[in-house]
mmCIF file of N, CA, C and O in Angstrom:
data_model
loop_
_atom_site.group_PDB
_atom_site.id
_atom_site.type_symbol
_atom_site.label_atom_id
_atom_site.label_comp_id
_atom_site.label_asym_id
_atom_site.label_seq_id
_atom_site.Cartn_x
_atom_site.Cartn_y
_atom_site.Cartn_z
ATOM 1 N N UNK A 1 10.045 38.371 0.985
ATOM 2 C CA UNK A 1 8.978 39.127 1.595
ATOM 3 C C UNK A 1 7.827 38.205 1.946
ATOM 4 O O UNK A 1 7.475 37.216 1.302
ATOM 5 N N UNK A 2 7.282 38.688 3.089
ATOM 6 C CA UNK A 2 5.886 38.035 3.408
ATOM 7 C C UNK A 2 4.773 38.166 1.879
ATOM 8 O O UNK A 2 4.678 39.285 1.376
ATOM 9 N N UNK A 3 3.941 36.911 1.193
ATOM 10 C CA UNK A 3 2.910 37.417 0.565
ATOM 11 C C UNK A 3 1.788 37.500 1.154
ATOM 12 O O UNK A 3 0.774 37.525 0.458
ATOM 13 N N UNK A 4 1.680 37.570 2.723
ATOM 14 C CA UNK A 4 0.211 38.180 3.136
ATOM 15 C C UNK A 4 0.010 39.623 3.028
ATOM 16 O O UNK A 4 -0.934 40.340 3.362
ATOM 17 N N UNK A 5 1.188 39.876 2.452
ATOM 18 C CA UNK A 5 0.885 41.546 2.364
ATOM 19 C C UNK A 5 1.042 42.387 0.783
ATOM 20 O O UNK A 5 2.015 42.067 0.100
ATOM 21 N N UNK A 6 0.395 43.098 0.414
ATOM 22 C CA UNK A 6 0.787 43.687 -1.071
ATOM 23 C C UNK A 6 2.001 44.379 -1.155
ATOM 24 O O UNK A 6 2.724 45.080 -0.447
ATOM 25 N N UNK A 7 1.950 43.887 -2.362
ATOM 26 C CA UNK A 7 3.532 44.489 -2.768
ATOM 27 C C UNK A 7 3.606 45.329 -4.130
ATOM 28 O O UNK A 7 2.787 44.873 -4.928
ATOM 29 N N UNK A 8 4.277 46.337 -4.615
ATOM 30 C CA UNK A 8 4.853 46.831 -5.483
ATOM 31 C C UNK A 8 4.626 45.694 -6.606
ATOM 32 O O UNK A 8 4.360 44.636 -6.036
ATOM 33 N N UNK A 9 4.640 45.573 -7.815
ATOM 34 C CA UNK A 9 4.928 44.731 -9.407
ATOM 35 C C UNK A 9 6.158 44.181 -8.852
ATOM 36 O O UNK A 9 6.185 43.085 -8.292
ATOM 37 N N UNK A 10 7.253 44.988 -9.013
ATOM 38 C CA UNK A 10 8.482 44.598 -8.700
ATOM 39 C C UNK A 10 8.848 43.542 -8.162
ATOM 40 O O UNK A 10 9.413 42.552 -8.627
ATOM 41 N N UNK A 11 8.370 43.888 -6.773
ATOM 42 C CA UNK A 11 8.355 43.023 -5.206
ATOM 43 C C UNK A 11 7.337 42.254 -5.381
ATOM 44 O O UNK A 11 6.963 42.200 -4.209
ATOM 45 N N UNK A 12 6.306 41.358 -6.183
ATOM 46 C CA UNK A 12 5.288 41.038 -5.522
ATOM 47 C C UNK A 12 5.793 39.156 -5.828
ATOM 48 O O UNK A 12 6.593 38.624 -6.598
ATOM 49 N N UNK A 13 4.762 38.592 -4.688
ATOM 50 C CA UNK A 13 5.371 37.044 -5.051
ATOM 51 C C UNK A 13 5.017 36.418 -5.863
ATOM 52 O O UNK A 13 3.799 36.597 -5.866
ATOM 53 N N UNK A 14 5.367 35.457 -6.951
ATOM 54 C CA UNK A 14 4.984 34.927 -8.220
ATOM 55 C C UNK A 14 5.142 33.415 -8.792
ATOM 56 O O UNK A 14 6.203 33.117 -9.341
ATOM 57 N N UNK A 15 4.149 32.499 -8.677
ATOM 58 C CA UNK A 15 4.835 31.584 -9.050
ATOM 59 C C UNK A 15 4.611 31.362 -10.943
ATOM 60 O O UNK A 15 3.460 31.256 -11.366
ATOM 61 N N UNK A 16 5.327 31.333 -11.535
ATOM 62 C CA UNK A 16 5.802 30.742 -13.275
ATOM 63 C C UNK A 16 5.436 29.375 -13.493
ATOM 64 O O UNK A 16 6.060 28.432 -13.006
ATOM 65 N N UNK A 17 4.096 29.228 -14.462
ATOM 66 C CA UNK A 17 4.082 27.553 -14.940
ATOM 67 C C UNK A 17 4.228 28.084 -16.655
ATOM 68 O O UNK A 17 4.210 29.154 -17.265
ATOM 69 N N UNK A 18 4.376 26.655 -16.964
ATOM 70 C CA UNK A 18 4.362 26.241 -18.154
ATOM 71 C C UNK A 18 3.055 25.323 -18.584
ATOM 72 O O UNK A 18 2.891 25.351 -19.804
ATOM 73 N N UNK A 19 2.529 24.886 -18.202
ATOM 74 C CA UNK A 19 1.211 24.624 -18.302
ATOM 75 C C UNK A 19 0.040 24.637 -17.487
ATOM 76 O O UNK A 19 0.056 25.433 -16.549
ATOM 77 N N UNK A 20 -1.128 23.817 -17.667
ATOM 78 C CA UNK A 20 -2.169 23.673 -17.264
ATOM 79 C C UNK A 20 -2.416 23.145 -15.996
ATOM 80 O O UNK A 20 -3.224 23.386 -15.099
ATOM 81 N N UNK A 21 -0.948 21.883 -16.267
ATOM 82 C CA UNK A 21 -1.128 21.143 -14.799
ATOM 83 C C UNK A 21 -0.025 22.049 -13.581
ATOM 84 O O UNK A 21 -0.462 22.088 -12.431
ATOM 85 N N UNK A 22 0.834 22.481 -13.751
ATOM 86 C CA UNK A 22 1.395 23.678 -13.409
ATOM 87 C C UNK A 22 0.768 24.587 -12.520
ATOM 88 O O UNK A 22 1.016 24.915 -11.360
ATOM 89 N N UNK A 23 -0.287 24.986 -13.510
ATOM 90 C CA UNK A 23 -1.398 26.461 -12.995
ATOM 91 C C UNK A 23 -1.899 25.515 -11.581
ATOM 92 O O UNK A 23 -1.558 25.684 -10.411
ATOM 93 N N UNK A 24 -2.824 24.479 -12.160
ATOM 94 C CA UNK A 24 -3.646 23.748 -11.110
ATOM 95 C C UNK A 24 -2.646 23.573 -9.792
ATOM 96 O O UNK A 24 -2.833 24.283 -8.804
ATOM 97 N N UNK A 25 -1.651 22.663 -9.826
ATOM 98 C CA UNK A 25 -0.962 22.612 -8.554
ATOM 99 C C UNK A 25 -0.536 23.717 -7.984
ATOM 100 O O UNK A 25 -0.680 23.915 -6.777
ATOM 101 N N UNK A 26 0.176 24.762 -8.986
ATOM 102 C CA UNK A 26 0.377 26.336 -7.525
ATOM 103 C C UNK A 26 -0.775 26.874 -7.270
ATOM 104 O O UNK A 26 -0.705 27.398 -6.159
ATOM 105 N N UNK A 27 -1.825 27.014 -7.746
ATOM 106 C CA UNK A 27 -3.332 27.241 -7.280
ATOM 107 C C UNK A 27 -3.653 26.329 -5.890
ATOM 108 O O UNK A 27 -4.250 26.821 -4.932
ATOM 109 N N UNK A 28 -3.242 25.137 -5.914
ATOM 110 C CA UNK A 28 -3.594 24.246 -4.750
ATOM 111 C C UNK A 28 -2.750 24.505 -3.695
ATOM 112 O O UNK A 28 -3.156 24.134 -2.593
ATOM 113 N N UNK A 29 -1.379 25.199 -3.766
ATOM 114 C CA UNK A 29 -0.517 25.377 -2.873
ATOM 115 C C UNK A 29 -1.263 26.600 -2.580
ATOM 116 O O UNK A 29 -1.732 26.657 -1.443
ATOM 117 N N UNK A 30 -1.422 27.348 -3.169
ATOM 118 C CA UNK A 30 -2.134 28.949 -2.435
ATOM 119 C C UNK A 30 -2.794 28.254 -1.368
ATOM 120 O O UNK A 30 -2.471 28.183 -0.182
ATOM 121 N N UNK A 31 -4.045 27.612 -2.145
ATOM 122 C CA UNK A 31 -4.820 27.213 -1.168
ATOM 123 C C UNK A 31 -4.618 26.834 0.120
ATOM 124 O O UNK A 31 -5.173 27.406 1.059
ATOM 125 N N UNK A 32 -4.102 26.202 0.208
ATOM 126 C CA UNK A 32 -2.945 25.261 1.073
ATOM 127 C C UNK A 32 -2.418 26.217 1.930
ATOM 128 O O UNK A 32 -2.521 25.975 3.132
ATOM 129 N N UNK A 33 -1.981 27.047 1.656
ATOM 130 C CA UNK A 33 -0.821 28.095 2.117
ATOM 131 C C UNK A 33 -2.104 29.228 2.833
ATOM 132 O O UNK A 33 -1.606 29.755 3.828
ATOM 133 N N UNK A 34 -3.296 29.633 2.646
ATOM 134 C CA UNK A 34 -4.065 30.285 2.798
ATOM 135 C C UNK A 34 -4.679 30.000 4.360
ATOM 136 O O UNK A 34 -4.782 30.779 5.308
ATOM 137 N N UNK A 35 -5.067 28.467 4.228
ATOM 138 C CA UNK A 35 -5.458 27.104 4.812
ATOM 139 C C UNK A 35 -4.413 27.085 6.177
ATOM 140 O O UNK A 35 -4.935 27.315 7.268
ATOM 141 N N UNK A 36 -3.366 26.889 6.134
ATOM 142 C CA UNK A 36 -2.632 26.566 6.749
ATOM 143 C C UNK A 36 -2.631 27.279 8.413
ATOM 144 O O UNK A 36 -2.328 28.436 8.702
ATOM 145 N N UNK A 37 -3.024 26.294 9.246
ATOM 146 C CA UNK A 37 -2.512 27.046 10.652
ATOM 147 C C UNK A 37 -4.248 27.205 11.133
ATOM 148 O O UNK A 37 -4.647 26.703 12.184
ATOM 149 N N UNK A 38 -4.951 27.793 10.415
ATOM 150 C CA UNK A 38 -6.166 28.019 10.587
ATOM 151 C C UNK A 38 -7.331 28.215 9.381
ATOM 152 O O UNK A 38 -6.599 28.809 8.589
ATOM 153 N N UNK A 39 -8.326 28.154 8.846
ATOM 154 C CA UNK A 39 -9.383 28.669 8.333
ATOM 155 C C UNK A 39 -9.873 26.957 8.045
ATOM 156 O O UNK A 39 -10.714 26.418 8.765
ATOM 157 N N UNK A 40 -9.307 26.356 7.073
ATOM 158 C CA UNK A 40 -9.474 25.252 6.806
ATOM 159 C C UNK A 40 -11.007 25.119 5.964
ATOM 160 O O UNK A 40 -11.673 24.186 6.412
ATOM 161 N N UNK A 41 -11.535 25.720 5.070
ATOM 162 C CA UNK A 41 -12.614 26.260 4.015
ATOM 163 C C UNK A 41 -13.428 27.197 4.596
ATOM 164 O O UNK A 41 -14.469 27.599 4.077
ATOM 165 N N UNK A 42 -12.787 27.739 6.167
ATOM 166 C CA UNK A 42 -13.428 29.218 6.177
ATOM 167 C C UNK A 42 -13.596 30.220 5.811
ATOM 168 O O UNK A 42 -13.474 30.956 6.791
ATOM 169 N N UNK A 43 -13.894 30.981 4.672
ATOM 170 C CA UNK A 43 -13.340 32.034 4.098
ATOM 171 C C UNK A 43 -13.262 33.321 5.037
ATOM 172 O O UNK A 43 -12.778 34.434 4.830
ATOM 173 N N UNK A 44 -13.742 32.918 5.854
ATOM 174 C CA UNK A 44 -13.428 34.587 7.239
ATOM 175 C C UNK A 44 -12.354 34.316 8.089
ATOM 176 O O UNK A 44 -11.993 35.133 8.937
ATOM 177 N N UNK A 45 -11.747 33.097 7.909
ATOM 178 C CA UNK A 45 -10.822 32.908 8.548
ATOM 179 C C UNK A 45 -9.886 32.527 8.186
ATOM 180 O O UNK A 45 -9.078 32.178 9.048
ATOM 181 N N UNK A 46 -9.421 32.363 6.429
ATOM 182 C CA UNK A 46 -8.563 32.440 5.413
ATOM 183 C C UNK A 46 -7.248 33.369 5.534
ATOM 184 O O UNK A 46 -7.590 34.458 5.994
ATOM 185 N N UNK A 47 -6.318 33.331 5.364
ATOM 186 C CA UNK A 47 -4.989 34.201 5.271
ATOM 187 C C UNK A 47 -4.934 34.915 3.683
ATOM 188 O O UNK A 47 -4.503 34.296 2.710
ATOM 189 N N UNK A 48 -5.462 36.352 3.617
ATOM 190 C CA UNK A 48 -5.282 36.523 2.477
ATOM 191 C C UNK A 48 -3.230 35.871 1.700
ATOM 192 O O UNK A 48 -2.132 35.586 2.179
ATOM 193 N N UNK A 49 -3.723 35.941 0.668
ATOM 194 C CA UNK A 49 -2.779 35.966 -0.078
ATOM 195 C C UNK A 49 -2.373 36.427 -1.335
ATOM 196 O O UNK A 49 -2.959 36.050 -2.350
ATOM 197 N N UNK A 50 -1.194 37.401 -1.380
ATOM 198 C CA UNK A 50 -0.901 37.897 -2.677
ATOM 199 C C UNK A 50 0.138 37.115 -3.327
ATOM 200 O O UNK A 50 1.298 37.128 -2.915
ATOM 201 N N UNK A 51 -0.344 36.249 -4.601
ATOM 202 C CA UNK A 51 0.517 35.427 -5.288
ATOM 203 C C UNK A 51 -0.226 34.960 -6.510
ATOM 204 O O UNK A 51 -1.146 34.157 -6.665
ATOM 205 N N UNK A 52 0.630 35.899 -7.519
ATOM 206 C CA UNK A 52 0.050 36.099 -8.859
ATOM 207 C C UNK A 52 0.867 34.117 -9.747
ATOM 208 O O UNK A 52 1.918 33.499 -9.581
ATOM 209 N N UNK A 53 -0.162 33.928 -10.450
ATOM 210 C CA UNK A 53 0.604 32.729 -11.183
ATOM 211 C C UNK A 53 0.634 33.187 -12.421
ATOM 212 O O UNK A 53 -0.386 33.803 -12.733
ATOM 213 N N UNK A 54 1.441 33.101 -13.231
ATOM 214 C CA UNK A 54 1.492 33.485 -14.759
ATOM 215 C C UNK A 54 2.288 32.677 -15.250
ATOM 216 O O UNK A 54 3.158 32.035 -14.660
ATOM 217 N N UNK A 55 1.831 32.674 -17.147
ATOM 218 C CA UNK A 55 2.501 31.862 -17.532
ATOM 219 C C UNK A 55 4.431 32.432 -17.577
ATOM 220 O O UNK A 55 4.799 33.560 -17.249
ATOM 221 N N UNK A 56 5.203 31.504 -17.977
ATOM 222 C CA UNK A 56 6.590 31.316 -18.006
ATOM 223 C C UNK A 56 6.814 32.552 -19.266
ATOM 224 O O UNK A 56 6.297 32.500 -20.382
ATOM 225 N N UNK A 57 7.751 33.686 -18.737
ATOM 226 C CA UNK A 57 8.286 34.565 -20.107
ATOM 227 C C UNK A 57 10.057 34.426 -19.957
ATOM 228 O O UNK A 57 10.798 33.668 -19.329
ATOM 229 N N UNK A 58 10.160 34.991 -20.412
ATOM 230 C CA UNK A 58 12.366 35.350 -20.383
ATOM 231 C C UNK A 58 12.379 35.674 -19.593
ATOM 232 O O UNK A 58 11.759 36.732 -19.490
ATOM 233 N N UNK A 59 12.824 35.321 -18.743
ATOM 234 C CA UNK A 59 13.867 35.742 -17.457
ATOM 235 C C UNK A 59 15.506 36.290 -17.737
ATOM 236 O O UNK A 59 16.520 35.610 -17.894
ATOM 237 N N UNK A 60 15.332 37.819 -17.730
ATOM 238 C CA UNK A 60 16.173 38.697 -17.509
ATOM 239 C C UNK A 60 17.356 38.797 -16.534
ATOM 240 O O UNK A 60 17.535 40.014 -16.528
ATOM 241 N N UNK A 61 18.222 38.304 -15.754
ATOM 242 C CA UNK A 61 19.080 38.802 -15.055
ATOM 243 C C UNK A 61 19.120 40.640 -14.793
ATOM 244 O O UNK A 61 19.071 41.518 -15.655
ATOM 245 N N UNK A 62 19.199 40.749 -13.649
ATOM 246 C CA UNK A 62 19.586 42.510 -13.357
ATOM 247 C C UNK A 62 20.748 42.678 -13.614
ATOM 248 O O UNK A 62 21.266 41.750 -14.235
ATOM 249 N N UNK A 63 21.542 43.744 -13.311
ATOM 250 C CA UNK A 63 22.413 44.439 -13.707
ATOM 251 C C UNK A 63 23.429 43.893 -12.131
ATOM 252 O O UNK A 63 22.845 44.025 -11.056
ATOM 253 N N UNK A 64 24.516 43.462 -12.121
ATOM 254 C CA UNK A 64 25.737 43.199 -11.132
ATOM 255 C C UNK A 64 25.369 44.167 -10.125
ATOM 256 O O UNK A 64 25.263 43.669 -9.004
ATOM 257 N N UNK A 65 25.156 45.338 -10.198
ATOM 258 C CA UNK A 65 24.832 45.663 -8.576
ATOM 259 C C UNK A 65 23.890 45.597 -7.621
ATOM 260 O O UNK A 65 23.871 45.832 -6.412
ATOM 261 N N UNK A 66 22.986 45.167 -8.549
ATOM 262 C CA UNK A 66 21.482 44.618 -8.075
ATOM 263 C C UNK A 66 21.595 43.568 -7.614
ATOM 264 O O UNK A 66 20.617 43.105 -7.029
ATOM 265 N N UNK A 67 22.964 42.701 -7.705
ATOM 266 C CA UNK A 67 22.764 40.966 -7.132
ATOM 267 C C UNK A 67 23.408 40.803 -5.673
ATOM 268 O O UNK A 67 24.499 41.373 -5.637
ATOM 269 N N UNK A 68 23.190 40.424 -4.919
ATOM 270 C CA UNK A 68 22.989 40.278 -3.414
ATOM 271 C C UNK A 68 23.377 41.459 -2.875
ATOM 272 O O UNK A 68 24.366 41.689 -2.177
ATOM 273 N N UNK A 69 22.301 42.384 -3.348
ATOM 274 C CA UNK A 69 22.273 43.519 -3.022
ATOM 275 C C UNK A 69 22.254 43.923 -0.880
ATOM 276 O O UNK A 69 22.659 44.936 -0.310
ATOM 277 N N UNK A 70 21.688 42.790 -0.337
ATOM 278 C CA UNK A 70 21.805 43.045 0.796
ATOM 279 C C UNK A 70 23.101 43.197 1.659
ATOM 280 O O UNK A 70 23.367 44.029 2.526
ATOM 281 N N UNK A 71 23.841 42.133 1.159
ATOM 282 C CA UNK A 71 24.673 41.287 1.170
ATOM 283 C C UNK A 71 25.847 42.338 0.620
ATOM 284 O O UNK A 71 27.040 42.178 0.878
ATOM 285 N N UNK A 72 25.513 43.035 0.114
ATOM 286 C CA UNK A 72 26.878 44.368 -0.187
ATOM 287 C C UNK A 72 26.747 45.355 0.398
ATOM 288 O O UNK A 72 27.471 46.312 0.123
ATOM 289 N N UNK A 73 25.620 45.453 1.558
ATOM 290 C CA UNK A 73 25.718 46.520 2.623
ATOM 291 C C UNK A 73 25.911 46.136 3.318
ATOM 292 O O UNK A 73 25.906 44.924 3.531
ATOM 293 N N UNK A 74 26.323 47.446 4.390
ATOM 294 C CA UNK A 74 27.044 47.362 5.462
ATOM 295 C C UNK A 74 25.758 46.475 6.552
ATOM 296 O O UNK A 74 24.601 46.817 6.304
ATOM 297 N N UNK A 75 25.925 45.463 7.626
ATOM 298 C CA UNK A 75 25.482 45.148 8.068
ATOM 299 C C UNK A 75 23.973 44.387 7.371
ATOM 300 O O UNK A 75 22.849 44.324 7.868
ATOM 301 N N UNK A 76 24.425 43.931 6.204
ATOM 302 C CA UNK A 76 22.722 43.482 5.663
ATOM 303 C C UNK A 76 23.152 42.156 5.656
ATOM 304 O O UNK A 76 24.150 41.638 5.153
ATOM 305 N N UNK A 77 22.147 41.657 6.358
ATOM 306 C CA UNK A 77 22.193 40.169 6.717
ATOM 307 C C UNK A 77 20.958 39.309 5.813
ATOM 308 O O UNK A 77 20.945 38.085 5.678
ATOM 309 N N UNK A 78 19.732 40.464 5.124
ATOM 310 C CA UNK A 78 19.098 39.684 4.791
ATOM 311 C C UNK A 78 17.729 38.892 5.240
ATOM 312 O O UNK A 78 16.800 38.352 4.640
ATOM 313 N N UNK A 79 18.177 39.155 6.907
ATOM 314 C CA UNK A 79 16.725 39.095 7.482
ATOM 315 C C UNK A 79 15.336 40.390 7.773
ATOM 316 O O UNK A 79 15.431 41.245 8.654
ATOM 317 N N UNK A 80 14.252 40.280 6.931
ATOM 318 C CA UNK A 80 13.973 41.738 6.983
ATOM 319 C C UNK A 80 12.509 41.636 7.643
ATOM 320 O O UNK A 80 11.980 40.659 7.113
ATOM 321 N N UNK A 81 11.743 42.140 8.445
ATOM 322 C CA UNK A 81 10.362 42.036 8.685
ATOM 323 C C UNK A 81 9.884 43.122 8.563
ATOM 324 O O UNK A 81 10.395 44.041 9.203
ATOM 325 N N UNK A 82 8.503 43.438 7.517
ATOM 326 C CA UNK A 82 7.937 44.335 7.418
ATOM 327 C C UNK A 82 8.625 46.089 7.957
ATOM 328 O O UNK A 82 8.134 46.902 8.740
ATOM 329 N N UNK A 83 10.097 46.161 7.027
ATOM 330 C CA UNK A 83 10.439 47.186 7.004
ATOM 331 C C UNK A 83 11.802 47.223 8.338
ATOM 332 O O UNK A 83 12.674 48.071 8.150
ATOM 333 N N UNK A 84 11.903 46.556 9.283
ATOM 334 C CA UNK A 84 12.645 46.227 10.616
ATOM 335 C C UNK A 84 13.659 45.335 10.214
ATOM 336 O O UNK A 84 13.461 44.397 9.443
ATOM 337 N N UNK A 85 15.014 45.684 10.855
ATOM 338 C CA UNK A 85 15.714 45.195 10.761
ATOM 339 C C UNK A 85 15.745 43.682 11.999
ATOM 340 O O UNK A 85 15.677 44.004 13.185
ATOM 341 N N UNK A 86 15.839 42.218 11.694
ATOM 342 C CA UNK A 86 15.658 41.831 12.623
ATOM 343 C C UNK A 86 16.849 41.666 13.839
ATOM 344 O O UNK A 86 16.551 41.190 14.935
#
């Protein structure tokens, strides 16, 4: 999914550190990623972004029918834009 847009808990984009220096560098990629194309320390001309960093917990696997779930429907290729099939 795009993270210029909000998402569900579920759905939302996330990057996982394990430490301090971790936090700092995906913080700098936001930035970066915010930055990119246009604003360049404009804040009115910034790309919001939704991208939570948290620390590292268990990572769960889903349940077998949940896994390439696109990919087991009919015609799901996987490419998706804001709800449109592309």
């Amino acid at each position: 999914h795009n993270p210029q847009y909000p998402q569900k808990s579920q759905y939302r984009s996330a990057i996982w550190v394990k430490n301090e220096s971790e936090r700092t560098f995906a913080m700098a990629q936001i930035e970066r990623m915010k930055n990119q194309h246009h604003g360049f320390g404009d804040p009115e001309k910034q790309r919001k972004m939704y991208v939570d960093v948290e620390e590292v917990a268990p990572f769960y696997r889903a349940e077998e029918y949940h896994q390439d779930y696109l990919k087991k429907r009919k015609g799901g290729s996987g490419s998706w834009s804001r709800g449109k099939k592309r």
